[in-house]
Amino acid sequence: MNKEFIGRLNRAFDYGSMADVSRRLGIPHATVRNYYQGRLPASDVLIKIANETNVSLNWLLIGTGEMYVGDAPKIGLGRFIEDRIAELVDERLAAHGLLTQNGGQNIGIDNDVFDVETALANFSDPQSVMSEWFRFEGREYPSDYGVVFFKGWEGFSHDERIIAIHDAKRVLDRTLAKG
């Protein structure tokens, strides 16, 4: 799996959900999920990604050169500060060996991070996993939340289920933060 490419893909789409990427590119969610699992997109899709996000193909494929073609999209001061703080935190965590392979925190204290894999082993349905995750955070899971991320759940592989849970959680957190 090409973790560096996945990281650049995430960054190009501003860490949006797979559903957002799928919609922006006009390709199936399952195809996008393959890219986030390490499969390199076809050349026509790479060009679509570059055009949609204004990133350089060299940067996207191999991580060299400037990220953006021409001028980078303008961002507000608040977003700039948030991005810079995140970079600094990641640098500090990486310096101490406290980042996982996918860039997530691995602070070594099991009680501080919700373990999606264990929850999946304990519960057969995604709604129960989401409910446990919210309970872990001291929040109530909205019972009326219709999760399109879980359509076809029975056919998902273990890794696809983990990705779907994370995507759904990210979208729900954003939605609740706005509302």
mmCIF file with all atom_site columns, C-alpha atoms in Angstrom:
data_model
loop_
_atom_site.group_PDB
_atom_site.id
_atom_site.type_symbol
_atom_site.label_atom_id
_atom_site.label_alt_id
_atom_site.label_comp_id
_atom_site.label_asym_id
_atom_site.label_entity_id
_atom_site.label_seq_id
_atom_site.pdbx_PDB_ins_code
_atom_site.Cartn_x
_atom_site.Cartn_y
_atom_site.Cartn_z
_atom_site.occupancy
_atom_site.B_iso_or_equiv
_atom_site.pdbx_formal_charge
_atom_site.auth_seq_id
_atom_site.auth_comp_id
_atom_site.auth_asym_id
_atom_site.auth_atom_id
_atom_site.pdbx_PDB_model_num
ATOM 1   C CA . MET A 1 1   ? 0.000   0.000  0.000   1.00 0.00 ? 1   MET A CA 1
ATOM 2   C CA . ASN A 1 2   ? 1.293   3.448  -0.891  1.00 0.00 ? 2   ASN A CA 1
ATOM 3   C CA . LYS A 1 3   ? 0.649   5.391  2.319   1.00 0.00 ? 3   LYS A CA 1
ATOM 4   C CA . GLU A 1 4   ? 2.327   8.516  0.969   1.00 0.00 ? 4   GLU A CA 1
ATOM 5   C CA . PHE A 1 5   ? -0.059  8.633  -2.009  1.00 0.00 ? 5   PHE A CA 1
ATOM 6   C CA . ILE A 1 6   ? -3.056  8.132  0.281   1.00 0.00 ? 6   ILE A CA 1
ATOM 7   C CA . GLY A 1 7   ? -1.826  10.991 2.468   1.00 0.00 ? 7   GLY A CA 1
ATOM 8   C CA . ARG A 1 8   ? -1.497  13.279 -0.563  1.00 0.00 ? 8   ARG A CA 1
ATOM 9   C CA . LEU A 1 9   ? -4.929  12.216 -1.808  1.00 0.00 ? 9   LEU A CA 1
ATOM 10  C CA . ASN A 1 10  ? -6.411  13.074 1.596   1.00 0.00 ? 10  ASN A CA 1
ATOM 11  C CA . ARG A 1 11  ? -4.654  16.423 1.587   1.00 0.00 ? 11  ARG A CA 1
ATOM 12  C CA . ALA A 1 12  ? -5.707  17.234 -1.998  1.00 0.00 ? 12  ALA A CA 1
ATOM 13  C CA . PHE A 1 13  ? -9.351  16.759 -1.024  1.00 0.00 ? 13  PHE A CA 1
ATOM 14  C CA . ASP A 1 14  ? -8.916  18.643 2.269   1.00 0.00 ? 14  ASP A CA 1
ATOM 15  C CA . TYR A 1 15  ? -9.410  15.428 4.279   1.00 0.00 ? 15  TYR A CA 1
ATOM 16  C CA . GLY A 1 16  ? -12.965 15.112 3.029   1.00 0.00 ? 16  GLY A CA 1
ATOM 17  C CA . SER A 1 17  ? -14.903 11.878 3.241   1.00 0.00 ? 17  SER A CA 1
ATOM 18  C CA . MET A 1 18  ? -14.781 9.227  0.553   1.00 0.00 ? 18  MET A CA 1
ATOM 19  C CA . ALA A 1 19  ? -18.349 10.165 -0.316  1.00 0.00 ? 19  ALA A CA 1
ATOM 20  C CA . ASP A 1 20  ? -17.248 13.775 -0.937  1.00 0.00 ? 20  ASP A CA 1
ATOM 21  C CA . VAL A 1 21  ? -14.360 12.609 -3.136  1.00 0.00 ? 21  VAL A CA 1
ATOM 22  C CA . SER A 1 22  ? -16.657 10.243 -5.013  1.00 0.00 ? 22  SER A CA 1
ATOM 23  C CA . ARG A 1 23  ? -19.184 13.005 -5.643  1.00 0.00 ? 23  ARG A CA 1
ATOM 24  C CA . ARG A 1 24  ? -16.561 15.551 -6.728  1.00 0.00 ? 24  ARG A CA 1
ATOM 25  C CA . LEU A 1 25  ? -14.952 13.120 -9.168  1.00 0.00 ? 25  LEU A CA 1
ATOM 26  C CA . GLY A 1 26  ? -18.205 11.557 -10.365 1.00 0.00 ? 26  GLY A CA 1
ATOM 27  C CA . ILE A 1 27  ? -16.999 8.005  -9.733  1.00 0.00 ? 27  ILE A CA 1
ATOM 28  C CA . PRO A 1 28  ? -18.401 5.206  -7.537  1.00 0.00 ? 28  PRO A CA 1
ATOM 29  C CA . HIS A 1 29  ? -17.707 5.217  -3.786  1.00 0.00 ? 29  HIS A CA 1
ATOM 30  C CA . ALA A 1 30  ? -16.300 1.681  -3.994  1.00 0.00 ? 30  ALA A CA 1
ATOM 31  C CA . THR A 1 31  ? -13.723 2.868  -6.541  1.00 0.00 ? 31  THR A CA 1
ATOM 32  C CA . VAL A 1 32  ? -12.663 5.737  -4.283  1.00 0.00 ? 32  VAL A CA 1
ATOM 33  C CA . ARG A 1 33  ? -12.445 3.311  -1.358  1.00 0.00 ? 33  ARG A CA 1
ATOM 34  C CA . ASN A 1 34  ? -9.967  1.247  -3.418  1.00 0.00 ? 34  ASN A CA 1
ATOM 35  C CA . TYR A 1 35  ? -7.761  4.333  -3.785  1.00 0.00 ? 35  TYR A CA 1
ATOM 36  C CA . TYR A 1 36  ? -7.789  4.874  -0.019  1.00 0.00 ? 36  TYR A CA 1
ATOM 37  C CA . GLN A 1 37  ? -6.751  1.255  0.399   1.00 0.00 ? 37  GLN A CA 1
ATOM 38  C CA . GLY A 1 38  ? -3.677  1.780  -1.744  1.00 0.00 ? 38  GLY A CA 1
ATOM 39  C CA . ARG A 1 39  ? -4.768  1.083  -5.306  1.00 0.00 ? 39  ARG A CA 1
ATOM 40  C CA . LEU A 1 40  ? -3.392  3.713  -7.680  1.00 0.00 ? 40  LEU A CA 1
ATOM 41  C CA . PRO A 1 41  ? -6.061  5.380  -9.848  1.00 0.00 ? 41  PRO A CA 1
ATOM 42  C CA . ALA A 1 42  ? -5.949  5.082  -13.623 1.00 0.00 ? 42  ALA A CA 1
ATOM 43  C CA . SER A 1 43  ? -4.291  7.954  -15.492 1.00 0.00 ? 43  SER A CA 1
ATOM 44  C CA . ASP A 1 44  ? -7.607  9.536  -16.522 1.00 0.00 ? 44  ASP A CA 1
ATOM 45  C CA . VAL A 1 45  ? -8.736  9.575  -12.862 1.00 0.00 ? 45  VAL A CA 1
ATOM 46  C CA . LEU A 1 46  ? -5.400  11.050 -11.755 1.00 0.00 ? 46  LEU A CA 1
ATOM 47  C CA . ILE A 1 47  ? -5.930  13.855 -14.269 1.00 0.00 ? 47  ILE A CA 1
ATOM 48  C CA . LYS A 1 48  ? -9.489  14.327 -12.944 1.00 0.00 ? 48  LYS A CA 1
ATOM 49  C CA . ILE A 1 49  ? -8.143  14.567 -9.386  1.00 0.00 ? 49  ILE A CA 1
ATOM 50  C CA . ALA A 1 50  ? -5.513  17.107 -10.436 1.00 0.00 ? 50  ALA A CA 1
ATOM 51  C CA . ASN A 1 51  ? -8.078  19.203 -12.307 1.00 0.00 ? 51  ASN A CA 1
ATOM 52  C CA . GLU A 1 52  ? -10.644 19.038 -9.510  1.00 0.00 ? 52  GLU A CA 1
ATOM 53  C CA . THR A 1 53  ? -8.221  19.962 -6.729  1.00 0.00 ? 53  THR A CA 1
ATOM 54  C CA . ASN A 1 54  ? -5.731  22.127 -8.664  1.00 0.00 ? 54  ASN A CA 1
ATOM 55  C CA . VAL A 1 55  ? -2.815  19.972 -7.466  1.00 0.00 ? 55  VAL A CA 1
ATOM 56  C CA . SER A 1 56  ? 0.250   19.123 -9.517  1.00 0.00 ? 56  SER A CA 1
ATOM 57  C CA . LEU A 1 57  ? 0.343   15.597 -10.953 1.00 0.00 ? 57  LEU A CA 1
ATOM 58  C CA . ASN A 1 58  ? 3.998   15.292 -9.904  1.00 0.00 ? 58  ASN A CA 1
ATOM 59  C CA . TRP A 1 59  ? 3.101   16.200 -6.355  1.00 0.00 ? 59  TRP A CA 1
ATOM 60  C CA . LEU A 1 60  ? 0.091   13.874 -6.337  1.00 0.00 ? 60  LEU A CA 1
ATOM 61  C CA . LEU A 1 61  ? 1.954   10.868 -7.725  1.00 0.00 ? 61  LEU A CA 1
ATOM 62  C CA . ILE A 1 62  ? 5.420   11.137 -6.230  1.00 0.00 ? 62  ILE A CA 1
ATOM 63  C CA . GLY A 1 63  ? 5.291   13.995 -3.739  1.00 0.00 ? 63  GLY A CA 1
ATOM 64  C CA . THR A 1 64  ? 7.798   16.249 -5.475  1.00 0.00 ? 64  THR A CA 1
ATOM 65  C CA . GLY A 1 65  ? 7.492   19.892 -6.422  1.00 0.00 ? 65  GLY A CA 1
ATOM 66  C CA . GLU A 1 66  ? 4.838   22.360 -5.409  1.00 0.00 ? 66  GLU A CA 1
ATOM 67  C CA . MET A 1 67  ? 1.488   20.960 -4.328  1.00 0.00 ? 67  MET A CA 1
ATOM 68  C CA . TYR A 1 68  ? -0.642  23.370 -6.349  1.00 0.00 ? 68  TYR A CA 1
ATOM 69  C CA . VAL A 1 69  ? -0.516  24.301 -9.997  1.00 0.00 ? 69  VAL A CA 1
ATOM 70  C CA . GLY A 1 70  ? -0.460  28.075 -10.110 1.00 0.00 ? 70  GLY A CA 1
ATOM 71  C CA . ASP A 1 71  ? -1.843  29.755 -7.031  1.00 0.00 ? 71  ASP A CA 1
ATOM 72  C CA . ALA A 1 72  ? -2.937  27.721 -4.038  1.00 0.00 ? 72  ALA A CA 1
ATOM 73  C CA . PRO A 1 73  ? -6.588  28.137 -3.100  1.00 0.00 ? 73  PRO A CA 1
ATOM 74  C CA . LYS A 1 74  ? -7.136  30.929 -0.644  1.00 0.00 ? 74  LYS A CA 1
ATOM 75  C CA . ILE A 1 75  ? -7.932  29.922 2.918   1.00 0.00 ? 75  ILE A CA 1
ATOM 76  C CA . GLY A 1 76  ? -9.043  31.996 5.856   1.00 0.00 ? 76  GLY A CA 1
ATOM 77  C CA . LEU A 1 77  ? -6.747  32.903 8.721   1.00 0.00 ? 77  LEU A CA 1
ATOM 78  C CA . GLY A 1 78  ? -8.559  30.525 11.099  1.00 0.00 ? 78  GLY A CA 1
ATOM 79  C CA . ARG A 1 79  ? -8.105  27.597 8.724   1.00 0.00 ? 79  ARG A CA 1
ATOM 80  C CA . PHE A 1 80  ? -4.442  28.511 8.213   1.00 0.00 ? 80  PHE A CA 1
ATOM 81  C CA . ILE A 1 81  ? -3.835  28.552 11.961  1.00 0.00 ? 81  ILE A CA 1
ATOM 82  C CA . GLU A 1 82  ? -5.663  25.234 12.438  1.00 0.00 ? 82  GLU A CA 1
ATOM 83  C CA . ASP A 1 83  ? -3.606  23.622 9.655   1.00 0.00 ? 83  ASP A CA 1
ATOM 84  C CA . ARG A 1 84  ? -0.343  24.957 11.059  1.00 0.00 ? 84  ARG A CA 1
ATOM 85  C CA . ILE A 1 85  ? -1.176  23.758 14.577  1.00 0.00 ? 85  ILE A CA 1
ATOM 86  C CA . ALA A 1 86  ? -2.036  20.311 13.193  1.00 0.00 ? 86  ALA A CA 1
ATOM 87  C CA . GLU A 1 87  ? 1.298   20.193 11.341  1.00 0.00 ? 87  GLU A CA 1
ATOM 88  C CA . LEU A 1 88  ? 3.211   21.172 14.480  1.00 0.00 ? 88  LEU A CA 1
ATOM 89  C CA . VAL A 1 89  ? 1.397   18.586 16.595  1.00 0.00 ? 89  VAL A CA 1
ATOM 90  C CA . ASP A 1 90  ? 2.068   15.891 13.978  1.00 0.00 ? 90  ASP A CA 1
ATOM 91  C CA . GLU A 1 91  ? 5.750   16.867 13.853  1.00 0.00 ? 91  GLU A CA 1
ATOM 92  C CA . ARG A 1 92  ? 6.043   16.623 17.643  1.00 0.00 ? 92  ARG A CA 1
ATOM 93  C CA . LEU A 1 93  ? 4.196   13.304 17.798  1.00 0.00 ? 93  LEU A CA 1
ATOM 94  C CA . ALA A 1 94  ? 6.290   11.893 14.946  1.00 0.00 ? 94  ALA A CA 1
ATOM 95  C CA . ALA A 1 95  ? 9.489   13.018 16.682  1.00 0.00 ? 95  ALA A CA 1
ATOM 96  C CA . HIS A 1 96  ? 8.473   10.904 19.664  1.00 0.00 ? 96  HIS A CA 1
ATOM 97  C CA . GLY A 1 97  ? 7.269   7.963  17.544  1.00 0.00 ? 97  GLY A CA 1
ATOM 98  C CA . LEU A 1 98  ? 3.659   8.526  18.511  1.00 0.00 ? 98  LEU A CA 1
ATOM 99  C CA . LEU A 1 99  ? 1.999   8.504  15.084  1.00 0.00 ? 99  LEU A CA 1
ATOM 100 C CA . THR A 1 100 ? 0.469   5.403  13.517  1.00 0.00 ? 100 THR A CA 1
ATOM 101 C CA . GLN A 1 101 ? 0.996   4.412  9.892   1.00 0.00 ? 101 GLN A CA 1
ATOM 102 C CA . ASN A 1 102 ? -2.056  6.329  8.736   1.00 0.00 ? 102 ASN A CA 1
ATOM 103 C CA . GLY A 1 103 ? -1.165  9.509  10.586  1.00 0.00 ? 103 GLY A CA 1
ATOM 104 C CA . GLY A 1 104 ? -3.448  8.830  13.527  1.00 0.00 ? 104 GLY A CA 1
ATOM 105 C CA . GLN A 1 105 ? -2.335  9.261  17.095  1.00 0.00 ? 105 GLN A CA 1
ATOM 106 C CA . ASN A 1 106 ? -0.992  6.244  18.916  1.00 0.00 ? 106 ASN A CA 1
ATOM 107 C CA . ILE A 1 107 ? -0.483  7.654  22.378  1.00 0.00 ? 107 ILE A CA 1
ATOM 108 C CA . GLY A 1 108 ? -0.114  4.252  23.986  1.00 0.00 ? 108 GLY A CA 1
ATOM 109 C CA . ILE A 1 109 ? -3.098  4.576  26.324  1.00 0.00 ? 109 ILE A CA 1
ATOM 110 C CA . ASP A 1 110 ? -5.909  2.316  25.193  1.00 0.00 ? 110 ASP A CA 1
ATOM 111 C CA . ASN A 1 111 ? -8.557  4.189  27.175  1.00 0.00 ? 111 ASN A CA 1
ATOM 112 C CA . ASP A 1 112 ? -7.919  7.468  25.333  1.00 0.00 ? 112 ASP A CA 1
ATOM 113 C CA . VAL A 1 113 ? -8.703  6.236  21.814  1.00 0.00 ? 113 VAL A CA 1
ATOM 114 C CA . PHE A 1 114 ? -11.852 4.419  20.743  1.00 0.00 ? 114 PHE A CA 1
ATOM 115 C CA . ASP A 1 115 ? -10.902 1.046  19.271  1.00 0.00 ? 115 ASP A CA 1
ATOM 116 C CA . VAL A 1 116 ? -13.090 0.521  16.209  1.00 0.00 ? 116 VAL A CA 1
ATOM 117 C CA . GLU A 1 117 ? -11.665 -2.961 15.548  1.00 0.00 ? 117 GLU A CA 1
ATOM 118 C CA . THR A 1 118 ? -12.606 -4.212 19.012  1.00 0.00 ? 118 THR A CA 1
ATOM 119 C CA . ALA A 1 119 ? -16.054 -2.644 18.700  1.00 0.00 ? 119 ALA A CA 1
ATOM 120 C CA . LEU A 1 120 ? -16.532 -4.392 15.346  1.00 0.00 ? 120 LEU A CA 1
ATOM 121 C CA . ALA A 1 121 ? -15.549 -7.683 16.963  1.00 0.00 ? 121 ALA A CA 1
ATOM 122 C CA . ASN A 1 122 ? -18.131 -7.113 19.711  1.00 0.00 ? 122 ASN A CA 1
ATOM 123 C CA . PHE A 1 123 ? -21.032 -5.799 17.612  1.00 0.00 ? 123 PHE A CA 1
ATOM 124 C CA . SER A 1 124 ? -22.334 -7.126 14.336  1.00 0.00 ? 124 SER A CA 1
ATOM 125 C CA . ASP A 1 125 ? -24.003 -3.960 13.092  1.00 0.00 ? 125 ASP A CA 1
ATOM 126 C CA . PRO A 1 126 ? -22.492 -0.535 12.325  1.00 0.00 ? 126 PRO A CA 1
ATOM 127 C CA . GLN A 1 127 ? -25.160 1.401  14.236  1.00 0.00 ? 127 GLN A CA 1
ATOM 128 C CA . SER A 1 128 ? -24.113 -0.326 17.469  1.00 0.00 ? 128 SER A CA 1
ATOM 129 C CA . VAL A 1 129 ? -20.450 0.467  16.809  1.00 0.00 ? 129 VAL A CA 1
ATOM 130 C CA . MET A 1 130 ? -21.327 4.135  16.196  1.00 0.00 ? 130 MET A CA 1
ATOM 131 C CA . SER A 1 131 ? -23.468 4.202  19.325  1.00 0.00 ? 131 SER A CA 1
ATOM 132 C CA . GLU A 1 132 ? -20.594 2.766  21.392  1.00 0.00 ? 132 GLU A CA 1
ATOM 133 C CA . TRP A 1 133 ? -18.193 5.302  19.939  1.00 0.00 ? 133 TRP A CA 1
ATOM 134 C CA . PHE A 1 134 ? -20.472 8.176  20.930  1.00 0.00 ? 134 PHE A CA 1
ATOM 135 C CA . ARG A 1 135 ? -20.991 6.651  24.377  1.00 0.00 ? 135 ARG A CA 1
ATOM 136 C CA . PHE A 1 136 ? -17.187 6.399  24.722  1.00 0.00 ? 136 PHE A CA 1
ATOM 137 C CA . GLU A 1 137 ? -16.989 10.154 23.989  1.00 0.00 ? 137 GLU A CA 1
ATOM 138 C CA . GLY A 1 138 ? -19.734 10.918 26.500  1.00 0.00 ? 138 GLY A CA 1
ATOM 139 C CA . ARG A 1 139 ? -22.245 11.849 23.801  1.00 0.00 ? 139 ARG A CA 1
ATOM 140 C CA . GLU A 1 140 ? -25.525 10.419 22.632  1.00 0.00 ? 140 GLU A CA 1
ATOM 141 C CA . TYR A 1 141 ? -25.697 8.862  19.184  1.00 0.00 ? 141 TYR A CA 1
ATOM 142 C CA . PRO A 1 142 ? -28.547 10.419 17.174  1.00 0.00 ? 142 PRO A CA 1
ATOM 143 C CA . SER A 1 143 ? -30.973 7.555  16.583  1.00 0.00 ? 143 SER A CA 1
ATOM 144 C CA . ASP A 1 144 ? -32.427 9.162  13.450  1.00 0.00 ? 144 ASP A CA 1
ATOM 145 C CA . TYR A 1 145 ? -29.069 9.252  11.659  1.00 0.00 ? 145 TYR A CA 1
ATOM 146 C CA . GLY A 1 146 ? -29.504 7.423  8.340   1.00 0.00 ? 146 GLY A CA 1
ATOM 147 C CA . VAL A 1 147 ? -26.111 6.060  7.425   1.00 0.00 ? 147 VAL A CA 1
ATOM 148 C CA . VAL A 1 148 ? -25.589 5.671  3.680   1.00 0.00 ? 148 VAL A CA 1
ATOM 149 C CA . PHE A 1 149 ? -21.997 4.648  4.377   1.00 0.00 ? 149 PHE A CA 1
ATOM 150 C CA . PHE A 1 150 ? -23.235 1.259  5.541   1.00 0.00 ? 150 PHE A CA 1
ATOM 151 C CA . LYS A 1 151 ? -25.253 0.315  2.475   1.00 0.00 ? 151 LYS A CA 1
ATOM 152 C CA . GLY A 1 152 ? -24.063 -3.151 1.479   1.00 0.00 ? 152 GLY A CA 1
ATOM 153 C CA . TRP A 1 153 ? -22.424 -3.685 4.909   1.00 0.00 ? 153 TRP A CA 1
ATOM 154 C CA . GLU A 1 154 ? -22.761 -7.460 4.668   1.00 0.00 ? 154 GLU A CA 1
ATOM 155 C CA . GLY A 1 155 ? -20.515 -7.495 1.592   1.00 0.00 ? 155 GLY A CA 1
ATOM 156 C CA . PHE A 1 156 ? -17.814 -5.221 3.060   1.00 0.00 ? 156 PHE A CA 1
ATOM 157 C CA . SER A 1 157 ? -14.437 -6.643 3.990   1.00 0.00 ? 157 SER A CA 1
ATOM 158 C CA . HIS A 1 158 ? -13.134 -6.025 7.514   1.00 0.00 ? 158 HIS A CA 1
ATOM 159 C CA . ASP A 1 159 ? -10.998 -3.095 6.300   1.00 0.00 ? 159 ASP A CA 1
ATOM 160 C CA . GLU A 1 160 ? -13.899 -1.609 4.318   1.00 0.00 ? 160 GLU A CA 1
ATOM 161 C CA . ARG A 1 161 ? -16.064 -1.746 7.443   1.00 0.00 ? 161 ARG A CA 1
ATOM 162 C CA . ILE A 1 162 ? -13.449 0.147  9.455   1.00 0.00 ? 162 ILE A CA 1
ATOM 163 C CA . ILE A 1 163 ? -13.146 2.784  6.732   1.00 0.00 ? 163 ILE A CA 1
ATOM 164 C CA . ALA A 1 164 ? -16.939 3.120  6.489   1.00 0.00 ? 164 ALA A CA 1
ATOM 165 C CA . ILE A 1 165 ? -17.244 3.574  10.275  1.00 0.00 ? 165 ILE A CA 1
ATOM 166 C CA . HIS A 1 166 ? -14.538 6.267  10.267  1.00 0.00 ? 166 HIS A CA 1
ATOM 167 C CA . ASP A 1 167 ? -16.114 8.061  7.280   1.00 0.00 ? 167 ASP A CA 1
ATOM 168 C CA . ALA A 1 168 ? -19.556 8.023  8.874   1.00 0.00 ? 168 ALA A CA 1
ATOM 169 C CA . LYS A 1 169 ? -18.175 9.291  12.190  1.00 0.00 ? 169 LYS A CA 1
ATOM 170 C CA . ARG A 1 170 ? -16.299 12.133 10.488  1.00 0.00 ? 170 ARG A CA 1
ATOM 171 C CA . VAL A 1 171 ? -19.380 13.249 8.543   1.00 0.00 ? 171 VAL A CA 1
ATOM 172 C CA . LEU A 1 172 ? -21.650 12.969 11.572  1.00 0.00 ? 172 LEU A CA 1
ATOM 173 C CA . ASP A 1 173 ? -19.228 14.966 13.742  1.00 0.00 ? 173 ASP A CA 1
ATOM 174 C CA . ARG A 1 174 ? -19.083 17.697 11.096  1.00 0.00 ? 174 ARG A CA 1
ATOM 175 C CA . THR A 1 175 ? -22.866 17.725 10.769  1.00 0.00 ? 175 THR A CA 1
ATOM 176 C CA . LEU A 1 176 ? -23.397 17.930 14.526  1.00 0.00 ? 176 LEU A CA 1
ATOM 177 C CA . ALA A 1 177 ? -20.788 20.677 14.861  1.00 0.00 ? 177 ALA A CA 1
ATOM 178 C CA . LYS A 1 178 ? -22.644 22.806 12.277  1.00 0.00 ? 178 LYS A CA 1
ATOM 179 C CA . GLY A 1 179 ? -26.097 22.159 13.722  1.00 0.00 ? 179 GLY A CA 1
#
